[in-house]
Short mmCIF file of C-alpha atoms and ligand atoms in Angstrom, two decimals:
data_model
loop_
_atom_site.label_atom_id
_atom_site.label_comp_id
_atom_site.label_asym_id
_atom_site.label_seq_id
_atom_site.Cartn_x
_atom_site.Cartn_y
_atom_site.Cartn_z
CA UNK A 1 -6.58 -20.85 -10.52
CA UNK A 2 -7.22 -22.86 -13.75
CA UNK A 3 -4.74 -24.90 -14.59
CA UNK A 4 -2.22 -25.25 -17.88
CA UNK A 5 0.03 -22.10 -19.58
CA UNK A 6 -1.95 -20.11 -21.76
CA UNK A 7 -1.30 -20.63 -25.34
CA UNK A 8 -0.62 -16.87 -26.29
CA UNK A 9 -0.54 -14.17 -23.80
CA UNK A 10 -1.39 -10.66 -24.72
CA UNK A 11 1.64 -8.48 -23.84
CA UNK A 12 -0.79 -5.07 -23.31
CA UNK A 13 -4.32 -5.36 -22.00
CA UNK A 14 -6.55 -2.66 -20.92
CA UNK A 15 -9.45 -2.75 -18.60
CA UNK A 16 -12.53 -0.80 -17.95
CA UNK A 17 -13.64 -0.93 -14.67
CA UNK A 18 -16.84 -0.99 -14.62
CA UNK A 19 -19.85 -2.08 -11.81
CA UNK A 20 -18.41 -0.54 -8.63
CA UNK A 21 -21.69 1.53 -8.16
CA UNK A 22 -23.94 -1.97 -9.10
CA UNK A 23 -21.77 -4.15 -7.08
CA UNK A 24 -22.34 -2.13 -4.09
CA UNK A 25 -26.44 -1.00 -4.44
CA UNK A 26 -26.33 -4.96 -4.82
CA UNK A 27 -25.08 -5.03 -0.92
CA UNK A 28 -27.31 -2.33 0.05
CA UNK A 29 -23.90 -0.17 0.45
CA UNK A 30 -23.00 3.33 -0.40
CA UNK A 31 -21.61 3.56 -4.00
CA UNK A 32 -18.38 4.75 -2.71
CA UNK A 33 -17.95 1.68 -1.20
CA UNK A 34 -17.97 -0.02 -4.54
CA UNK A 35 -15.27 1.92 -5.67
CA UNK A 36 -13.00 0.72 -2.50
CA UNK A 37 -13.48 -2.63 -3.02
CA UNK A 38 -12.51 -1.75 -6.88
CA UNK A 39 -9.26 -0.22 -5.38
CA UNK A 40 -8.42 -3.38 -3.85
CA UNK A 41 -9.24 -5.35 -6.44
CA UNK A 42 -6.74 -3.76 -8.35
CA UNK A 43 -4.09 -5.61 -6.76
CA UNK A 44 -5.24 -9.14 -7.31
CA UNK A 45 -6.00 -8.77 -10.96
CA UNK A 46 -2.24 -6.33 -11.04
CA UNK A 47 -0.64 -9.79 -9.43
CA UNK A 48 -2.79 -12.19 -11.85
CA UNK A 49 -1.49 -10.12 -14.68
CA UNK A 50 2.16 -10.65 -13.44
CA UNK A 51 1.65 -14.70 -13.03
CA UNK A 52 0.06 -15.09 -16.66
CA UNK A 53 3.17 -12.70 -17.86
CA UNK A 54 1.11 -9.81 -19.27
CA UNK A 55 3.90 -6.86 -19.78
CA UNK A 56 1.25 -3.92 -19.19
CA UNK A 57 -2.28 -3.46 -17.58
CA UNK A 58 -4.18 -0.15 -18.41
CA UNK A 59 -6.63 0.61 -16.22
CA UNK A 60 -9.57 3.23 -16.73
CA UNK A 61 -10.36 4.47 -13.28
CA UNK A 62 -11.79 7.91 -14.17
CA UNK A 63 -12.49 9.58 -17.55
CA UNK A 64 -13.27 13.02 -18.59
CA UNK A 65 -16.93 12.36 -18.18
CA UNK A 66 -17.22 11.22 -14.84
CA UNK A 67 -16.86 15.00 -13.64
CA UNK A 68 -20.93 14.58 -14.29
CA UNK A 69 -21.42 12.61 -11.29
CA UNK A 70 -22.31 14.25 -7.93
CA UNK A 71 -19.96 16.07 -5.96
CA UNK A 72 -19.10 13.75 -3.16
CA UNK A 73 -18.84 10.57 -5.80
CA UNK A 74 -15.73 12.73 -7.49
CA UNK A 75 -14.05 13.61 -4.31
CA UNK A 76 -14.35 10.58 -3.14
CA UNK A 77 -12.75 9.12 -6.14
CA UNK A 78 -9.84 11.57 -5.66
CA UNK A 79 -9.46 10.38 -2.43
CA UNK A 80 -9.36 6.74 -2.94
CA UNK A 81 -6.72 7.88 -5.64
CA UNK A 82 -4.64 9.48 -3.24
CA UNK A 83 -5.05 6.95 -0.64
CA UNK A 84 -4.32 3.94 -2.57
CA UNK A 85 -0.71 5.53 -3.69
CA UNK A 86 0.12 6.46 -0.52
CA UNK A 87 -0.64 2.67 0.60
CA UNK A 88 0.21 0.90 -1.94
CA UNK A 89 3.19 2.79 -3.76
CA UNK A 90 6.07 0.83 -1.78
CA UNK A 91 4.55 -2.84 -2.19
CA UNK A 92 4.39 -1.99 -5.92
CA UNK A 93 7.69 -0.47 -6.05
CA UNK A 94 9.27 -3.50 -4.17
CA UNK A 95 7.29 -6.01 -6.79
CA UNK A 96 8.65 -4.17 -9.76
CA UNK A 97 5.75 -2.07 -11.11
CA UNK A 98 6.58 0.81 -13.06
CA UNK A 99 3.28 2.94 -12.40
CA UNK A 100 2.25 5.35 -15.03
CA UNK A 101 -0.46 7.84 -15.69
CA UNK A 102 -2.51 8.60 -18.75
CA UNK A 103 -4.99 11.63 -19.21
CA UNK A 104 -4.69 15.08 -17.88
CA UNK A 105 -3.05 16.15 -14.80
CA UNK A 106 -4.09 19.37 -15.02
CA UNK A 107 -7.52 19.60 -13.68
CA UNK A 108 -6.61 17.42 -10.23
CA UNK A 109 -5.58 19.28 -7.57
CA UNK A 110 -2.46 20.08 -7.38
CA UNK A 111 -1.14 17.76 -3.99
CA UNK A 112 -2.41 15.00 -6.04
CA UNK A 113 -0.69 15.61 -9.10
CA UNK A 114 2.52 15.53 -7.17
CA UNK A 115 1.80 12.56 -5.32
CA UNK A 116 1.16 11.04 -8.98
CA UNK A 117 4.14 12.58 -10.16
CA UNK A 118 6.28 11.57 -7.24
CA UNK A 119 5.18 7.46 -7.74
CA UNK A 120 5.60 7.60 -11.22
CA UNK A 121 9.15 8.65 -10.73
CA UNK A 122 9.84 6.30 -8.00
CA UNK A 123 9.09 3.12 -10.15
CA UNK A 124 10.11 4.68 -13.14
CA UNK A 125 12.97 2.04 -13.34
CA UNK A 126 10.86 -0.97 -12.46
CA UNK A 127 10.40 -3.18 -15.52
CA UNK A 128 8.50 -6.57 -13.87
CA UNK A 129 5.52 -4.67 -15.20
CA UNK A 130 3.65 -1.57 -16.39
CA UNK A 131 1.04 -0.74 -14.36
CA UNK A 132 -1.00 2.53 -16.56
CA UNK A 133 -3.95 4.32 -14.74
CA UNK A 134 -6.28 5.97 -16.82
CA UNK A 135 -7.17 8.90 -14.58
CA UNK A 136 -9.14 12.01 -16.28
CA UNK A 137 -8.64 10.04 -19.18
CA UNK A 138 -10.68 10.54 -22.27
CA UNK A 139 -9.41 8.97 -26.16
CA UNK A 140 -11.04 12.62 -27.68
CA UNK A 141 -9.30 14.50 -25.36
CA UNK A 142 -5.83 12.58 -25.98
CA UNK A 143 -6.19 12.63 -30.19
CA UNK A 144 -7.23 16.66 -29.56
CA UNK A 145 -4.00 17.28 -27.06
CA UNK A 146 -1.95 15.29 -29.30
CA UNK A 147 -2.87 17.30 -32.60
CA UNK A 148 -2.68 20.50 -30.11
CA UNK A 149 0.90 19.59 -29.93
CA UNK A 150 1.74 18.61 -33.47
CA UNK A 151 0.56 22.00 -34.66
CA UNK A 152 2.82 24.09 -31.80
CA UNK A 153 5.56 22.15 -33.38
CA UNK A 154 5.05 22.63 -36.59
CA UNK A 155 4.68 18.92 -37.82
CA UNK A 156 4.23 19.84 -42.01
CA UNK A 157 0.85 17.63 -42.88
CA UNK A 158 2.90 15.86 -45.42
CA UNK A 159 5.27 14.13 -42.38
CA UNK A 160 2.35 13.24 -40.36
CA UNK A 161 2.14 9.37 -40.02
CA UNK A 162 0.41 7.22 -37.86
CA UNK A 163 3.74 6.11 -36.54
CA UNK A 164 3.93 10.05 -35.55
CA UNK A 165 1.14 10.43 -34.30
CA UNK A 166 1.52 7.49 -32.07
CA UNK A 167 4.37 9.37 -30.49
CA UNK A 168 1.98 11.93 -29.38
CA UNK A 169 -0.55 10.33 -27.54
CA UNK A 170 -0.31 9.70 -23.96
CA UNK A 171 0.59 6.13 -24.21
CA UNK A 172 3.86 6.98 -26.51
CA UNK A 173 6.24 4.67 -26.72
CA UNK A 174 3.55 1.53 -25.36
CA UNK A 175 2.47 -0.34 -27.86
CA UNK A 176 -1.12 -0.64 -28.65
CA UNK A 177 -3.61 -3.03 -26.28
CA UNK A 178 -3.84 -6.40 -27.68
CA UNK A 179 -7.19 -7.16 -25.29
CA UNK A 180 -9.33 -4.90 -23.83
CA UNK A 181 -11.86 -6.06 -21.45
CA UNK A 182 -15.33 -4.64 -19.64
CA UNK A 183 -16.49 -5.95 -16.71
CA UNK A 184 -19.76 -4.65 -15.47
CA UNK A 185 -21.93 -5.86 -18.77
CA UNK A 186 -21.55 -2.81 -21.22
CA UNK A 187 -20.36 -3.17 -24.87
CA UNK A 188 -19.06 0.02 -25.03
CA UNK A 189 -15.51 1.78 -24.80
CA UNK A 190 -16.58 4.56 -23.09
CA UNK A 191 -14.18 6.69 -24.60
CA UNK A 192 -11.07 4.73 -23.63
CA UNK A 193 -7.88 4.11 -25.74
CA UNK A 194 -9.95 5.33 -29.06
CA UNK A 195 -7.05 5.09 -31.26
CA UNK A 196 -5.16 2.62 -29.75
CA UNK A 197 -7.55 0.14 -30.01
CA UNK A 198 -8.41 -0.32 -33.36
CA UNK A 199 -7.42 -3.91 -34.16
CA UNK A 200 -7.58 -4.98 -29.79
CA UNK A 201 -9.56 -8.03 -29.09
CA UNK A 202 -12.33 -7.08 -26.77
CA UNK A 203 -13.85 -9.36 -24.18
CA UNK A 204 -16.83 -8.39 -22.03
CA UNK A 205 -18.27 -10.06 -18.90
CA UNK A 206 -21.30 -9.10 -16.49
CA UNK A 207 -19.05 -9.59 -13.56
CA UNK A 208 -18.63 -6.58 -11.54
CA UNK A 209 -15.33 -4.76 -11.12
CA UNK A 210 -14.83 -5.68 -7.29
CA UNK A 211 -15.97 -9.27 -8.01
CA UNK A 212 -13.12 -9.67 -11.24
CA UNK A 213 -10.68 -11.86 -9.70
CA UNK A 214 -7.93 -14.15 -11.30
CA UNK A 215 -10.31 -16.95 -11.86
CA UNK A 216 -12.17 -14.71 -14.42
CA UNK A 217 -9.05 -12.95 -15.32
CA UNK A 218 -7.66 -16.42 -16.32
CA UNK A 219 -11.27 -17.07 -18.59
CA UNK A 220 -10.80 -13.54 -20.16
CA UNK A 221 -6.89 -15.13 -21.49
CA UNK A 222 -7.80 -18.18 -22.25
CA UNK A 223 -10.79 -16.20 -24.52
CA UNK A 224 -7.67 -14.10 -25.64
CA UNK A 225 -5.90 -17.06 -26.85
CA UNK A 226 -8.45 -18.64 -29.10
CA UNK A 227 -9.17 -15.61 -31.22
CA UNK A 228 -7.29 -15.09 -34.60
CA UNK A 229 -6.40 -12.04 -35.22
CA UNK A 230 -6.28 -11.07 -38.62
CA UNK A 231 -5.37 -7.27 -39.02
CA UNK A 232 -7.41 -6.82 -42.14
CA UNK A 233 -5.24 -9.77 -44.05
CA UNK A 234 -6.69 -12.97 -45.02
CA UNK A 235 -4.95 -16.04 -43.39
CA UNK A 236 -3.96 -19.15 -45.13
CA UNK A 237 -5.00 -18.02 -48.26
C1 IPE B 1 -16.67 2.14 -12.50
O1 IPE B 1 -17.79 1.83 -11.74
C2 IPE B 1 -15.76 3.12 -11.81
C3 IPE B 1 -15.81 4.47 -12.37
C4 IPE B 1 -16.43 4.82 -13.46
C5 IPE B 1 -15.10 5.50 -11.64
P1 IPE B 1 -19.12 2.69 -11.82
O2 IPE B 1 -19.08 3.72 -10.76
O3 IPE B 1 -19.35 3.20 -13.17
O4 IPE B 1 -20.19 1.58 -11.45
P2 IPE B 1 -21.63 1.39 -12.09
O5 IPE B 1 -21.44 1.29 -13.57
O6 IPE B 1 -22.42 2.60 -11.70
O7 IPE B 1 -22.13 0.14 -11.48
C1 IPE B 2 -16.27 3.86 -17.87
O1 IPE B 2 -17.30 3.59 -17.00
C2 IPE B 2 -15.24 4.70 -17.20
C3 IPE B 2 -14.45 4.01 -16.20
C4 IPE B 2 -14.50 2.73 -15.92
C5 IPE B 2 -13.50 4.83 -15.47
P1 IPE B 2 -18.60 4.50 -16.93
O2 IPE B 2 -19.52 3.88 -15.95
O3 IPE B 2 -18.22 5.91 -16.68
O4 IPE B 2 -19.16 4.39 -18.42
P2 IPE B 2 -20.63 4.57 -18.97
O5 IPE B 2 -21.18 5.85 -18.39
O6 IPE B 2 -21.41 3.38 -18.53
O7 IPE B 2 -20.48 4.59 -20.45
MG1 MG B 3 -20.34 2.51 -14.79
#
């Protein structure tokens, strides 16, 4: 690992997981493969995260569009779901992860919403740090749910404020992600955290998902810590 504390450590950061499929027609391997070596890799960049002292990791592991891909690509991305909880759910609990889900349940079958539902109320207490999976997560569907919601209860447009509508969205209560990164070599968000991340930092790298690992983590910080971030204002004026 590189050496020295960081100078500023973000205290949210998101990350799209991107490359699995790449990373494993690279090896001459079925893409589902890809996507188990992105589960595990989960867990190194989830303990990096912890070491550099970042407070909560969002991770987009499936969005709303990736019901287009073939059949046996989406079970087998339920699967790995279900099999990495039932795996991995103690270790985390025991390190003090508080797991948490963002997007809709509805739409998964129903054994693994309850297995989601069941970790995220095991941890619930754990405060070392938030772990947030992204799973049938899209930012449209979250602002149209949210405003879905505001209307059943009867929010007059005159109260509505962002600060309200924060409260709506499925990461109420987090605050917003200070860095979001992309591995895989895409500048795009894909449709993740569309509201929440309107002043992150964004860092992108061509590294493959599977092949992120606390080295590069590290380079995406120290990246992090160098920016200025300016909200709109002008600085030292
Ligand atoms: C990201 O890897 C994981 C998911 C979207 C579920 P991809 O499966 O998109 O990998 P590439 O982009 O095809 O390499
Ligand atoms: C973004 O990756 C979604 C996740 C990482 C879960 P995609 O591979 O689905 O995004 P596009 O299709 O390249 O925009
Ligand atoms: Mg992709």
């Amino acid at each position: 690992m590189g050496e020295g504390k960081l100078k500023r450590v973000p205290y949210h950061v998101g990350i799209i997981m991107d490359g699995n499929g790449r990373w494993a027609r690279r090896r001459g391997l079925p893409r589902l493969m890809g996507h188990r070596a992105g589960v595990e890799n989960i867990r190194r960049v989830l303990e990096g995260c912890v070491e550099y002292g970042v407070k909560i990791l969002t991770i987009y592991a499936f969005s709303t569009e990736n019901w287009a891909r073939p059949v046996e690509e989406v079970e087998g991305l339920m699967q790995l779901l279900s099999e990495a909880i039932q795996q991995q759910i103690d270790e985390l609990h025991r390190n003090g992860v508080q797991l948490r889900h963002i997007g809709r349940l509805a739409g998964i079958e129903p054994a693994l919403q309850e297995q989601v539902r069941a970790a995220i109320e095991l941890t619930k207490h754990n405060d070392r740090i938030i772990l947030n999976v992204a799973f049938n997560y899209g930012g449209r569907a979250e602002i149209l749910d949210a405003v879905r919601r505001l209307i059943a209860d009867g929010i007059k447009p005159e109260a509505l404020t962002e600060e309200l509508f924060s409260r709506y969205l499925y990461t109420s209560g987090l605050p917003d992600p200070d860095l979001i990164i992309r591995t895989g070599g895409e500048y795009r968000l894909s449709n993740f955290l569309l509201w929440q991340a309107a002043y992150a930092e964004y860092y992108a790298t061509p590294t493959y998902w599977p092949d992120f690992d606390k080295e590069e983590l590290r380079k995406a910080l120290e990246d992090y810590a160098r920016r200025e971030r300016r909200f709109g204002r002008v600085l030292n004026a």
